[in-house]
């Protein structure tokens, strides 16, 4: 993927979005255990700098929607807009694939619930999921 520049309140950031394999996430502190191998429908997109993953989103593509399985941003890279940036990238990816829904089910302790609401995801009353219709 090309290098993308994004400006934050702090300074311009050079962000490179990559599709990566689970083995590239070794060393990141995370409570979630990723599969050792991804199936044909599952992907991980990440922001990397100098071969270090700063933030990632693990997701599965179904015929009519994308399910965000898990996302994580390293402690030292938080409050830089990386998670929003990756989710915006995922929204563009979904639109390019003619997918009209993205679903996310954050953990109870996840920091992403306010972020999902800010991005237009709506909480589903039937369960703990959030959905964005594109």
mmCIF file of C-alpha atoms in Angstrom:
data_model
loop_
_atom_site.group_PDB
_atom_site.id
_atom_site.type_symbol
_atom_site.label_atom_id
_atom_site.label_comp_id
_atom_site.label_asym_id
_atom_site.label_seq_id
_atom_site.Cartn_x
_atom_site.Cartn_y
_atom_site.Cartn_z
ATOM 1 C CA UNK A 1 0.000 0.000 0.000
ATOM 2 C CA UNK A 2 1.195 3.534 -0.592
ATOM 3 C CA UNK A 3 2.372 5.704 2.225
ATOM 4 C CA UNK A 4 -0.406 8.001 3.361
ATOM 5 C CA UNK A 5 0.096 11.253 5.205
ATOM 6 C CA UNK A 6 -2.313 12.316 7.902
ATOM 7 C CA UNK A 7 -2.158 15.420 10.040
ATOM 8 C CA UNK A 8 -3.013 15.257 13.724
ATOM 9 C CA UNK A 9 -2.991 17.951 16.362
ATOM 10 C CA UNK A 10 0.533 16.968 17.322
ATOM 11 C CA UNK A 11 2.377 16.675 14.021
ATOM 12 C CA UNK A 12 2.070 15.192 10.538
ATOM 13 C CA UNK A 13 2.321 11.418 10.605
ATOM 14 C CA UNK A 14 3.574 9.177 7.879
ATOM 15 C CA UNK A 15 1.333 6.113 7.906
ATOM 16 C CA UNK A 16 1.798 2.992 5.873
ATOM 17 C CA UNK A 17 -1.227 0.673 5.828
ATOM 18 C CA UNK A 18 -0.370 -2.955 5.160
ATOM 19 C CA UNK A 19 -2.201 -6.245 5.045
ATOM 20 C CA UNK A 20 -0.163 -8.410 7.425
ATOM 21 C CA UNK A 21 0.013 -11.934 8.861
ATOM 22 C CA UNK A 22 -0.505 -12.779 12.569
ATOM 23 C CA UNK A 23 3.190 -13.644 12.944
ATOM 24 C CA UNK A 24 4.031 -9.954 12.389
ATOM 25 C CA UNK A 25 2.215 -9.031 15.621
ATOM 26 C CA UNK A 26 4.599 -10.863 17.930
ATOM 27 C CA UNK A 27 5.720 -8.657 20.755
ATOM 28 C CA UNK A 28 2.556 -6.549 20.899
ATOM 29 C CA UNK A 29 0.916 -6.671 24.309
ATOM 30 C CA UNK A 30 -2.661 -7.725 23.762
ATOM 31 C CA UNK A 31 -5.234 -9.773 25.659
ATOM 32 C CA UNK A 32 -6.627 -11.212 22.454
ATOM 33 C CA UNK A 33 -5.172 -14.355 20.921
ATOM 34 C CA UNK A 34 -5.076 -14.173 17.141
ATOM 35 C CA UNK A 35 -5.181 -17.283 14.974
ATOM 36 C CA UNK A 36 -1.805 -18.538 13.791
ATOM 37 C CA UNK A 37 -3.080 -18.599 10.204
ATOM 38 C CA UNK A 38 -5.824 -16.584 8.574
ATOM 39 C CA UNK A 39 -8.523 -18.201 6.460
ATOM 40 C CA UNK A 40 -9.469 -16.873 3.022
ATOM 41 C CA UNK A 41 -12.007 -14.442 4.479
ATOM 42 C CA UNK A 42 -9.975 -13.019 7.385
ATOM 43 C CA UNK A 43 -7.469 -10.189 7.171
ATOM 44 C CA UNK A 44 -5.373 -7.913 9.348
ATOM 45 C CA UNK A 45 -4.629 -4.340 8.345
ATOM 46 C CA UNK A 46 -2.009 -2.447 10.287
ATOM 47 C CA UNK A 47 -0.155 0.821 10.574
ATOM 48 C CA UNK A 48 3.559 0.090 10.729
ATOM 49 C CA UNK A 49 6.637 2.202 11.191
ATOM 50 C CA UNK A 50 10.141 0.814 10.882
ATOM 51 C CA UNK A 51 8.729 -2.752 10.841
ATOM 52 C CA UNK A 52 6.914 -2.148 14.126
ATOM 53 C CA UNK A 53 3.132 -2.540 14.198
ATOM 54 C CA UNK A 54 1.592 0.464 15.933
ATOM 55 C CA UNK A 55 -2.096 -0.371 15.482
ATOM 56 C CA UNK A 56 -4.113 -3.095 13.743
ATOM 57 C CA UNK A 57 -7.640 -4.231 12.917
ATOM 58 C CA UNK A 58 -8.407 -7.932 12.478
ATOM 59 C CA UNK A 59 -11.568 -8.490 10.419
ATOM 60 C CA UNK A 60 -13.545 -11.076 8.456
ATOM 61 C CA UNK A 61 -15.282 -10.423 5.141
ATOM 62 C CA UNK A 62 -18.626 -12.127 4.578
ATOM 63 C CA UNK A 63 -20.789 -11.860 1.457
ATOM 64 C CA UNK A 64 -22.809 -8.892 2.698
ATOM 65 C CA UNK A 65 -20.890 -7.453 5.660
ATOM 66 C CA UNK A 66 -17.511 -7.078 7.355
ATOM 67 C CA UNK A 67 -17.100 -8.171 10.958
ATOM 68 C CA UNK A 68 -14.383 -6.432 12.990
ATOM 69 C CA UNK A 69 -13.060 -9.210 15.213
ATOM 70 C CA UNK A 70 -10.500 -7.241 17.165
ATOM 71 C CA UNK A 71 -8.430 -4.087 17.074
ATOM 72 C CA UNK A 72 -5.506 -2.923 19.137
ATOM 73 C CA UNK A 73 -3.216 0.091 19.359
ATOM 74 C CA UNK A 74 0.048 -0.022 21.279
ATOM 75 C CA UNK A 75 0.027 2.093 24.431
ATOM 76 C CA UNK A 76 2.701 4.504 23.188
ATOM 77 C CA UNK A 77 0.741 5.088 19.939
ATOM 78 C CA UNK A 78 -2.661 5.899 21.419
ATOM 79 C CA UNK A 79 -4.402 9.277 20.977
ATOM 80 C CA UNK A 80 -2.805 9.674 17.541
ATOM 81 C CA UNK A 81 -5.886 8.757 15.466
ATOM 82 C CA UNK A 82 -4.503 5.428 14.266
ATOM 83 C CA UNK A 83 -7.603 3.383 15.109
ATOM 84 C CA UNK A 84 -9.901 5.876 13.380
ATOM 85 C CA UNK A 85 -7.546 5.941 10.397
ATOM 86 C CA UNK A 86 -7.633 2.139 10.065
ATOM 87 C CA UNK A 87 -11.423 2.014 10.415
ATOM 88 C CA UNK A 88 -11.793 4.719 7.753
ATOM 89 C CA UNK A 89 -9.521 2.632 5.532
ATOM 90 C CA UNK A 90 -11.744 -0.391 6.222
ATOM 91 C CA UNK A 91 -14.861 1.629 5.318
ATOM 92 C CA UNK A 92 -13.269 2.555 1.962
ATOM 93 C CA UNK A 93 -12.308 -1.085 1.439
ATOM 94 C CA UNK A 94 -15.920 -2.174 2.149
ATOM 95 C CA UNK A 95 -17.332 0.366 -0.298
ATOM 96 C CA UNK A 96 -14.900 -0.782 -2.996
ATOM 97 C CA UNK A 97 -16.081 -4.366 -2.441
ATOM 98 C CA UNK A 98 -19.782 -3.301 -2.565
ATOM 99 C CA UNK A 99 -20.242 -4.279 1.067
ATOM 100 C CA UNK A 100 -22.857 -2.160 2.803
ATOM 101 C CA UNK A 101 -22.447 -3.046 6.507
ATOM 102 C CA UNK A 102 -19.637 -3.213 9.030
ATOM 103 C CA UNK A 103 -20.286 -4.888 12.384
ATOM 104 C CA UNK A 104 -18.146 -4.624 15.521
ATOM 105 C CA UNK A 105 -18.671 -6.310 18.892
ATOM 106 C CA UNK A 106 -16.292 -4.634 21.341
ATOM 107 C CA UNK A 107 -15.346 -6.241 24.636
ATOM 108 C CA UNK A 108 -16.977 -4.744 27.723
ATOM 109 C CA UNK A 109 -13.643 -3.186 28.693
ATOM 110 C CA UNK A 110 -12.786 -1.954 25.180
ATOM 111 C CA UNK A 111 -11.857 1.663 24.607
ATOM 112 C CA UNK A 112 -13.417 1.590 21.138
ATOM 113 C CA UNK A 113 -17.098 2.114 22.042
ATOM 114 C CA UNK A 114 -16.932 5.949 22.033
ATOM 115 C CA UNK A 115 -14.873 5.780 18.837
ATOM 116 C CA UNK A 116 -17.487 3.589 17.125
ATOM 117 C CA UNK A 117 -20.271 5.994 18.093
ATOM 118 C CA UNK A 118 -18.199 8.958 16.871
ATOM 119 C CA UNK A 119 -17.767 7.228 13.497
ATOM 120 C CA UNK A 120 -21.508 6.643 13.079
ATOM 121 C CA UNK A 121 -21.807 3.044 14.252
ATOM 122 C CA UNK A 122 -25.151 2.410 15.945
ATOM 123 C CA UNK A 123 -25.626 0.061 18.898
ATOM 124 C CA UNK A 124 -27.929 -2.857 18.095
ATOM 125 C CA UNK A 125 -30.584 -3.370 20.742
ATOM 126 C CA UNK A 126 -30.660 -7.161 20.336
ATOM 127 C CA UNK A 127 -27.022 -7.698 21.361
ATOM 128 C CA UNK A 128 -23.764 -5.897 22.165
ATOM 129 C CA UNK A 129 -22.830 -5.216 18.559
ATOM 130 C CA UNK A 130 -22.415 -1.905 16.761
ATOM 131 C CA UNK A 131 -23.298 -1.567 13.078
ATOM 132 C CA UNK A 132 -22.391 0.952 10.416
ATOM 133 C CA UNK A 133 -24.547 0.997 7.290
ATOM 134 C CA UNK A 134 -22.699 2.302 4.239
#
